[in-house]
PDB file of N, CA and C in Angstrom:
ATOM      1  N   SER A   1      17.858  -7.401  -6.070  1.00  0.00           N
ATOM      2  CA  SER A   1      18.564  -6.267  -6.351  1.00  0.00           C
ATOM      3  C   SER A   1      18.751  -5.503  -7.552  1.00  0.00           C
ATOM      4  N   GLY A   2      17.465  -5.632  -8.301  1.00  0.00           N
ATOM      5  CA  GLY A   2      17.719  -5.032  -9.895  1.00  0.00           C
ATOM      6  C   GLY A   2      17.193  -3.496  -9.666  1.00  0.00           C
ATOM      7  N   GLY A   3      16.877  -2.850  -8.677  1.00  0.00           N
ATOM      8  CA  GLY A   3      16.881  -1.568  -8.590  1.00  0.00           C
ATOM      9  C   GLY A   3      15.301  -1.460  -7.460  1.00  0.00           C
ATOM     10  N   ASN A   4      15.008  -0.047  -7.461  1.00  0.00           N
ATOM     11  CA  ASN A   4      13.717   0.097  -6.701  1.00  0.00           C
ATOM     12  C   ASN A   4      12.774  -0.675  -7.686  1.00  0.00           C
ATOM     13  N   VAL A   5      11.428  -0.758  -6.608  1.00  0.00           N
ATOM     14  CA  VAL A   5      10.199  -1.440  -6.912  1.00  0.00           C
ATOM     15  C   VAL A   5       9.148  -0.695  -6.398  1.00  0.00           C
ATOM     16  N   THR A   6       8.082  -0.366  -7.394  1.00  0.00           N
ATOM     17  CA  THR A   6       6.880   0.305  -7.126  1.00  0.00           C
ATOM     18  C   THR A   6       5.574  -0.955  -7.035  1.00  0.00           C
ATOM     19  N   ILE A   7       4.935  -0.787  -6.310  1.00  0.00           N
ATOM     20  CA  ILE A   7       3.576  -1.733  -6.070  1.00  0.00           C
ATOM     21  C   ILE A   7       2.384  -0.405  -6.250  1.00  0.00           C
ATOM     22  N   THR A   8       1.856  -0.710  -7.091  1.00  0.00           N
ATOM     23  CA  THR A   8       0.384  -0.089  -7.235  1.00  0.00           C
ATOM     24  C   THR A   8      -0.595  -0.361  -6.550  1.00  0.00           C
ATOM     25  N   LEU A   9      -1.514   0.174  -5.514  1.00  0.00           N
ATOM     26  CA  LEU A   9      -2.538  -0.701  -5.253  1.00  0.00           C
ATOM     27  C   LEU A   9      -3.661  -0.375  -5.889  1.00  0.00           C
ATOM     28  N   PRO A  10      -4.729  -1.305  -6.133  1.00  0.00           N
ATOM     29  CA  PRO A  10      -5.805  -0.922  -7.172  1.00  0.00           C
ATOM     30  C   PRO A  10      -6.851  -0.163  -6.542  1.00  0.00           C
ATOM     31  N   PRO A  11      -7.784   0.617  -7.440  1.00  0.00           N
ATOM     32  CA  PRO A  11      -8.650   1.361  -6.770  1.00  0.00           C
ATOM     33  C   PRO A  11      -9.287   0.936  -5.418  1.00  0.00           C
ATOM     34  N   ALA A  12      -9.175   1.758  -4.332  1.00  0.00           N
ATOM     35  CA  ALA A  12      -9.876   1.298  -3.162  1.00  0.00           C
ATOM     36  C   ALA A  12     -11.333   1.018  -3.435  1.00  0.00           C
ATOM     37  N   ARG A  13     -11.903   1.875  -3.996  1.00  0.00           N
ATOM     38  CA  ARG A  13     -13.293   1.808  -4.485  1.00  0.00           C
ATOM     39  C   ARG A  13     -13.968   0.620  -5.022  1.00  0.00           C
ATOM     40  N   GLN A  14     -12.854   0.306  -6.127  1.00  0.00           N
ATOM     41  CA  GLN A  14     -13.424  -1.091  -6.534  1.00  0.00           C
ATOM     42  C   GLN A  14     -13.126  -2.552  -5.943  1.00  0.00           C
ATOM     43  N   VAL A  15     -12.245  -2.153  -4.606  1.00  0.00           N
ATOM     44  CA  VAL A  15     -12.195  -3.442  -4.008  1.00  0.00           C
ATOM     45  C   VAL A  15     -12.400  -3.214  -2.638  1.00  0.00           C
ATOM     46  N   LEU A  16     -13.261  -2.797  -2.171  1.00  0.00           N
ATOM     47  CA  LEU A  16     -13.455  -2.396  -0.799  1.00  0.00           C
ATOM     48  C   LEU A  16     -13.693  -3.611   0.155  1.00  0.00           C
ATOM     49  N   GLY A  17     -13.139  -3.337   1.329  1.00  0.00           N
ATOM     50  CA  GLY A  17     -12.692  -4.595   2.017  1.00  0.00           C
ATOM     51  C   GLY A  17     -11.643  -5.585   1.767  1.00  0.00           C
ATOM     52  N   HIS A  18     -10.986  -5.270   0.748  1.00  0.00           N
ATOM     53  CA  HIS A  18      -9.953  -6.395   0.343  1.00  0.00           C
ATOM     54  C   HIS A  18      -8.540  -5.699   1.352  1.00  0.00           C
ATOM     55  N   LYS A  19      -7.839  -6.801   1.507  1.00  0.00           N
ATOM     56  CA  LYS A  19      -6.322  -6.746   2.206  1.00  0.00           C
ATOM     57  C   LYS A  19      -5.438  -7.325   1.216  1.00  0.00           C
ATOM     58  N   CYS A  20      -4.403  -6.159   1.559  1.00  0.00           N
ATOM     59  CA  CYS A  20      -3.076  -6.227   1.175  1.00  0.00           C
ATOM     60  C   CYS A  20      -1.830  -6.525   2.024  1.00  0.00           C
ATOM     61  N   GLN A  21      -1.248  -7.414   1.697  1.00  0.00           N
ATOM     62  CA  GLN A  21      -0.101  -7.794   2.693  1.00  0.00           C
ATOM     63  C   GLN A  21       1.419  -7.410   1.932  1.00  0.00           C
ATOM     64  N   ILE A  22       2.259  -6.718   2.157  1.00  0.00           N
ATOM     65  CA  ILE A  22       3.267  -6.340   1.138  1.00  0.00           C
ATOM     66  C   ILE A  22       4.420  -6.505   2.190  1.00  0.00           C
ATOM     67  N   LYS A  23       5.428  -7.185   1.854  1.00  0.00           N
ATOM     68  CA  LYS A  23       6.828  -7.474   2.322  1.00  0.00           C
ATOM     69  C   LYS A  23       7.992  -7.220   1.635  1.00  0.00           C
ATOM     70  N   LYS A  24       8.809  -6.247   2.050  1.00  0.00           N
ATOM     71  CA  LYS A  24      10.166  -6.484   1.103  1.00  0.00           C
ATOM     72  C   LYS A  24      11.194  -7.523   1.976  1.00  0.00           C
ATOM     73  N   MET A  25      11.481  -8.341   0.943  1.00  0.00           N
ATOM     74  CA  MET A  25      12.377  -9.341   1.147  1.00  0.00           C
ATOM     75  C   MET A  25      14.176  -9.207   1.171  1.00  0.00           C
ATOM     76  N   THR A  26      14.179  -7.862   0.090  1.00  0.00           N
ATOM     77  CA  THR A  26      15.559  -7.865  -0.173  1.00  0.00           C
ATOM     78  C   THR A  26      16.165  -6.606   0.866  1.00  0.00           C
ATOM     79  N   ALA A  27      17.533  -6.845   1.007  1.00  0.00           N
ATOM     80  CA  ALA A  27      18.243  -5.575   1.747  1.00  0.00           C
ATOM     81  C   ALA A  27      18.618  -4.235   0.935  1.00  0.00           C
ATOM     82  N   ALA A  28      18.495  -4.530  -0.430  1.00  0.00           N
ATOM     83  CA  ALA A  28      18.869  -3.433  -1.391  1.00  0.00           C
ATOM     84  C   ALA A  28      17.586  -2.796  -1.948  1.00  0.00           C
ATOM     85  N   ASN A  29      17.566  -1.526  -2.142  1.00  0.00           N
ATOM     86  CA  ASN A  29      16.810  -0.762  -2.981  1.00  0.00           C
ATOM     87  C   ASN A  29      15.911  -0.364  -2.017  1.00  0.00           C
ATOM     88  N   THR A  30      14.861   0.283  -2.517  1.00  0.00           N
ATOM     89  CA  THR A  30      13.177   0.785  -2.065  1.00  0.00           C
ATOM     90  C   THR A  30      12.458   0.032  -2.306  1.00  0.00           C
ATOM     91  N   LEU A  31      11.524   0.151  -1.501  1.00  0.00           N
ATOM     92  CA  LEU A  31      10.136  -0.520  -2.102  1.00  0.00           C
ATOM     93  C   LEU A  31       9.179   0.736  -1.591  1.00  0.00           C
ATOM     94  N   THR A  32       8.270   1.203  -3.011  1.00  0.00           N
ATOM     95  CA  THR A  32       7.302   2.149  -2.973  1.00  0.00           C
ATOM     96  C   THR A  32       5.917   1.402  -2.950  1.00  0.00           C
ATOM     97  N   VAL A  33       4.739   1.682  -2.365  1.00  0.00           N
ATOM     98  CA  VAL A  33       3.685   1.242  -2.516  1.00  0.00           C
ATOM     99  C   VAL A  33       2.828   2.515  -2.997  1.00  0.00           C
ATOM    100  N   ASP A  34       2.278   2.654  -3.855  1.00  0.00           N
ATOM    101  CA  ASP A  34       1.378   3.683  -4.523  1.00  0.00           C
ATOM    102  C   ASP A  34      -0.010   3.477  -4.332  1.00  0.00           C
ATOM    103  N   ALA A  35      -0.605   4.629  -3.900  1.00  0.00           N
ATOM    104  CA  ALA A  35      -1.968   4.461  -3.792  1.00  0.00           C
ATOM    105  C   ALA A  35      -2.494   4.939  -5.435  1.00  0.00           C
ATOM    106  N   ASP A  36      -3.762   4.458  -6.016  1.00  0.00           N
ATOM    107  CA  ASP A  36      -4.180   4.793  -7.280  1.00  0.00           C
ATOM    108  C   ASP A  36      -4.723   5.853  -7.425  1.00  0.00           C
ATOM    109  N   GLY A  37      -4.341   7.063  -8.118  1.00  0.00           N
ATOM    110  CA  GLY A  37      -4.850   7.986  -8.526  1.00  0.00           C
ATOM    111  C   GLY A  37      -4.983   8.901  -7.523  1.00  0.00           C
ATOM    112  N   THR A  38      -6.662   9.112  -6.934  1.00  0.00           N
ATOM    113  CA  THR A  38      -6.429  10.347  -5.558  1.00  0.00           C
ATOM    114  C   THR A  38      -6.703   9.561  -4.402  1.00  0.00           C
ATOM    115  N   ASP A  39      -6.355   7.817  -4.759  1.00  0.00           N
ATOM    116  CA  ASP A  39      -6.561   7.321  -2.938  1.00  0.00           C
ATOM    117  C   ASP A  39      -5.478   7.690  -2.392  1.00  0.00           C
ATOM    118  N   THR A  40      -5.656   7.511  -1.098  1.00  0.00           N
ATOM    119  CA  THR A  40      -4.366   7.716  -0.094  1.00  0.00           C
ATOM    120  C   THR A  40      -4.253   6.337   0.872  1.00  0.00           C
ATOM    121  N   ILE A  41      -3.280   6.119   1.597  1.00  0.00           N
ATOM    122  CA  ILE A  41      -2.490   5.195   2.382  1.00  0.00           C
ATOM    123  C   ILE A  41      -2.719   5.678   3.527  1.00  0.00           C
ATOM    124  N   ASP A  42      -3.392   5.691   4.455  1.00  0.00           N
ATOM    125  CA  ASP A  42      -3.485   6.174   5.805  1.00  0.00           C
ATOM    126  C   ASP A  42      -3.252   8.105   5.419  1.00  0.00           C
ATOM    127  N   GLY A  43      -3.632   8.856   4.576  1.00  0.00           N
ATOM    128  CA  GLY A  43      -3.765  10.045   4.216  1.00  0.00           C
ATOM    129  C   GLY A  43      -2.517  10.326   3.130  1.00  0.00           C
ATOM    130  N   SER A  44      -1.501   9.451   3.027  1.00  0.00           N
ATOM    131  CA  SER A  44      -0.503   9.898   2.012  1.00  0.00           C
ATOM    132  C   SER A  44      -0.600   9.033   0.798  1.00  0.00           C
ATOM    133  N   GLY A  45      -0.351   9.695  -0.114  1.00  0.00           N
ATOM    134  CA  GLY A  45      -0.345   9.188  -1.772  1.00  0.00           C
ATOM    135  C   GLY A  45       0.802   7.844  -1.952  1.00  0.00           C
ATOM    136  N   THR A  46       1.716   7.863  -1.152  1.00  0.00           N
ATOM    137  CA  THR A  46       3.015   6.696  -1.467  1.00  0.00           C
ATOM    138  C   THR A  46       3.310   6.566   0.406  1.00  0.00           C
ATOM    139  N   LEU A  47       3.924   4.917   0.027  1.00  0.00           N
ATOM    140  CA  LEU A  47       4.810   5.124   1.429  1.00  0.00           C
ATOM    141  C   LEU A  47       5.719   3.974   0.669  1.00  0.00           C
ATOM    142  N   ALA A  48       6.834   4.505   1.417  1.00  0.00           N
ATOM    143  CA  ALA A  48       8.321   3.719   0.921  1.00  0.00           C
ATOM    144  C   ALA A  48       9.151   3.413   2.129  1.00  0.00           C
ATOM    145  N   TRP A  49       9.768   2.230   2.048  1.00  0.00           N
ATOM    146  CA  TRP A  49      10.539   2.014   3.030  1.00  0.00           C
ATOM    147  C   TRP A  49      11.703   1.021   2.225  1.00  0.00           C
ATOM    148  N   SER A  50      12.789   0.782   3.028  1.00  0.00           N
ATOM    149  CA  SER A  50      14.133   0.296   2.257  1.00  0.00           C
ATOM    150  C   SER A  50      14.714  -0.721   3.713  1.00  0.00           C
ATOM    151  N   THR A  51      13.866  -0.967   4.569  1.00  0.00           N
ATOM    152  CA  THR A  51      14.795  -1.729   5.664  1.00  0.00           C
ATOM    153  C   THR A  51      14.039  -3.402   5.071  1.00  0.00           C
ATOM    154  N   GLN A  52      14.836  -4.200   4.855  1.00  0.00           N
ATOM    155  CA  GLN A  52      14.822  -5.552   4.409  1.00  0.00           C
ATOM    156  C   GLN A  52      13.748  -6.155   5.499  1.00  0.00           C
ATOM    157  N   TYR A  53      12.516  -7.186   5.241  1.00  0.00           N
ATOM    158  CA  TYR A  53      11.866  -7.796   5.758  1.00  0.00           C
ATOM    159  C   TYR A  53      10.746  -7.072   6.599  1.00  0.00           C
ATOM    160  N   GLN A  54      10.605  -5.675   6.117  1.00  0.00           N
ATOM    161  CA  GLN A  54       9.755  -4.948   6.962  1.00  0.00           C
ATOM    162  C   GLN A  54       8.497  -4.891   5.635  1.00  0.00           C
ATOM    163  N   SER A  55       7.242  -5.389   6.717  1.00  0.00           N
ATOM    164  CA  SER A  55       5.913  -5.644   6.160  1.00  0.00           C
ATOM    165  C   SER A  55       4.832  -4.519   6.431  1.00  0.00           C
ATOM    166  N   MET A  56       3.755  -4.659   5.668  1.00  0.00           N
ATOM    167  CA  MET A  56       3.003  -3.690   5.787  1.00  0.00           C
ATOM    168  C   MET A  56       1.581  -4.374   5.385  1.00  0.00           C
ATOM    169  N   THR A  57       0.321  -4.142   6.002  1.00  0.00           N
ATOM    170  CA  THR A  57      -0.840  -4.862   5.660  1.00  0.00           C
ATOM    171  C   THR A  57      -2.197  -3.610   5.468  1.00  0.00           C
ATOM    172  N   VAL A  58      -2.612  -3.627   4.399  1.00  0.00           N
ATOM    173  CA  VAL A  58      -3.459  -2.220   3.990  1.00  0.00           C
ATOM    174  C   VAL A  58      -4.808  -2.701   3.670  1.00  0.00           C
ATOM    175  N   VAL A  59      -5.797  -2.219   4.089  1.00  0.00           N
ATOM    176  CA  VAL A  59      -7.197  -2.575   3.919  1.00  0.00           C
ATOM    177  C   VAL A  59      -7.715  -1.276   3.242  1.00  0.00           C
ATOM    178  N   SER A  60      -8.714  -1.693   2.236  1.00  0.00           N
ATOM    179  CA  SER A  60      -9.779  -0.727   1.149  1.00  0.00           C
ATOM    180  C   SER A  60     -10.682  -0.437   2.219  1.00  0.00           C
ATOM    181  N   CYS A  61     -11.151   0.605   2.479  1.00  0.00           N
ATOM    182  CA  CYS A  61     -12.535   0.921   3.113  1.00  0.00           C
ATOM    183  C   CYS A  61     -12.635   2.414   2.479  1.00  0.00           C
ATOM    184  N   PHE A  62     -13.953   2.873   3.793  1.00  0.00           N
ATOM    185  CA  PHE A  62     -14.316   4.518   3.207  1.00  0.00           C
ATOM    186  C   PHE A  62     -13.773   5.183   4.245  1.00  0.00           C
ATOM    187  N   VAL A  63     -12.442   6.073   4.048  1.00  0.00           N
ATOM    188  CA  VAL A  63     -11.763   6.496   4.971  1.00  0.00           C
ATOM    189  C   VAL A  63     -12.907   8.085   4.976  1.00  0.00           C
ATOM    190  N   ALA A  64     -13.757   8.309   4.606  1.00  0.00           N
ATOM    191  CA  ALA A  64     -14.427   9.698   4.803  1.00  0.00           C
ATOM    192  C   ALA A  64     -16.017   9.408   4.105  1.00  0.00           C
ATOM    193  N   PRO A  65     -16.914   9.814   4.460  1.00  0.00           N
ATOM    194  CA  PRO A  65     -18.222   9.955   3.587  1.00  0.00           C
ATOM    195  C   PRO A  65     -17.897   9.686   2.228  1.00  0.00           C
ATOM    196  N   ASN A  66     -18.443   8.790   1.415  1.00  0.00           N
ATOM    197  CA  ASN A  66     -18.205   8.745   0.153  1.00  0.00           C
ATOM    198  C   ASN A  66     -16.921   8.898  -0.697  1.00  0.00           C
ATOM    199  N   VAL A  67     -15.512   8.407   0.404  1.00  0.00           N
ATOM    200  CA  VAL A  67     -14.582   8.779  -0.175  1.00  0.00           C
ATOM    201  C   VAL A  67     -13.729   7.322   0.395  1.00  0.00           C
ATOM    202  N   ALA A  68     -13.284   6.697  -0.670  1.00  0.00           N
ATOM    203  CA  ALA A  68     -12.618   5.180  -0.313  1.00  0.00           C
ATOM    204  C   ALA A  68     -11.234   5.532  -0.272  1.00  0.00           C
ATOM    205  N   GLY A  69     -10.500   4.816   0.422  1.00  0.00           N
ATOM    206  CA  GLY A  69      -8.803   4.809   0.487  1.00  0.00           C
ATOM    207  C   GLY A  69      -8.394   3.297   1.159  1.00  0.00           C
ATOM    208  N   TRP A  70      -7.079   3.668   1.471  1.00  0.00           N
ATOM    209  CA  TRP A  70      -6.263   2.148   2.045  1.00  0.00           C
ATOM    210  C   TRP A  70      -6.072   2.767   3.385  1.00  0.00           C
ATOM    211  N   VAL A  71      -6.211   2.030   4.697  1.00  0.00           N
ATOM    212  CA  VAL A  71      -5.483   2.206   5.847  1.00  0.00           C
ATOM    213  C   VAL A  71      -4.648   1.107   6.277  1.00  0.00           C
ATOM    214  N   ILE A  72      -3.572   1.145   6.945  1.00  0.00           N
ATOM    215  CA  ILE A  72      -2.787   0.243   7.612  1.00  0.00           C
ATOM    216  C   ILE A  72      -3.294  -0.045   8.615  1.00  0.00           C
ATOM    217  N   VAL A  73      -3.382  -1.633   8.737  1.00  0.00           N
ATOM    218  CA  VAL A  73      -3.880  -1.975   9.891  1.00  0.00           C
ATOM    219  C   VAL A  73      -2.413  -2.933  10.641  1.00  0.00           C
TER     220      VAL A  73
END
């Protein structure tokens, strides 16, 4: 409960095929997941939520020809 938290994902192109699982454990504050640089997460630069125990799994891959990013699975 020490304040909002931001997690920055690594550059998708450098970790193609990697999976990240993120879960918000506390009820207080907001958790923001930030894509690196121009990367996106399902088309968005960031995702944020404030619901306790909400989780998300993302995988790095090519989202368009020669464009890497993150997708929610």
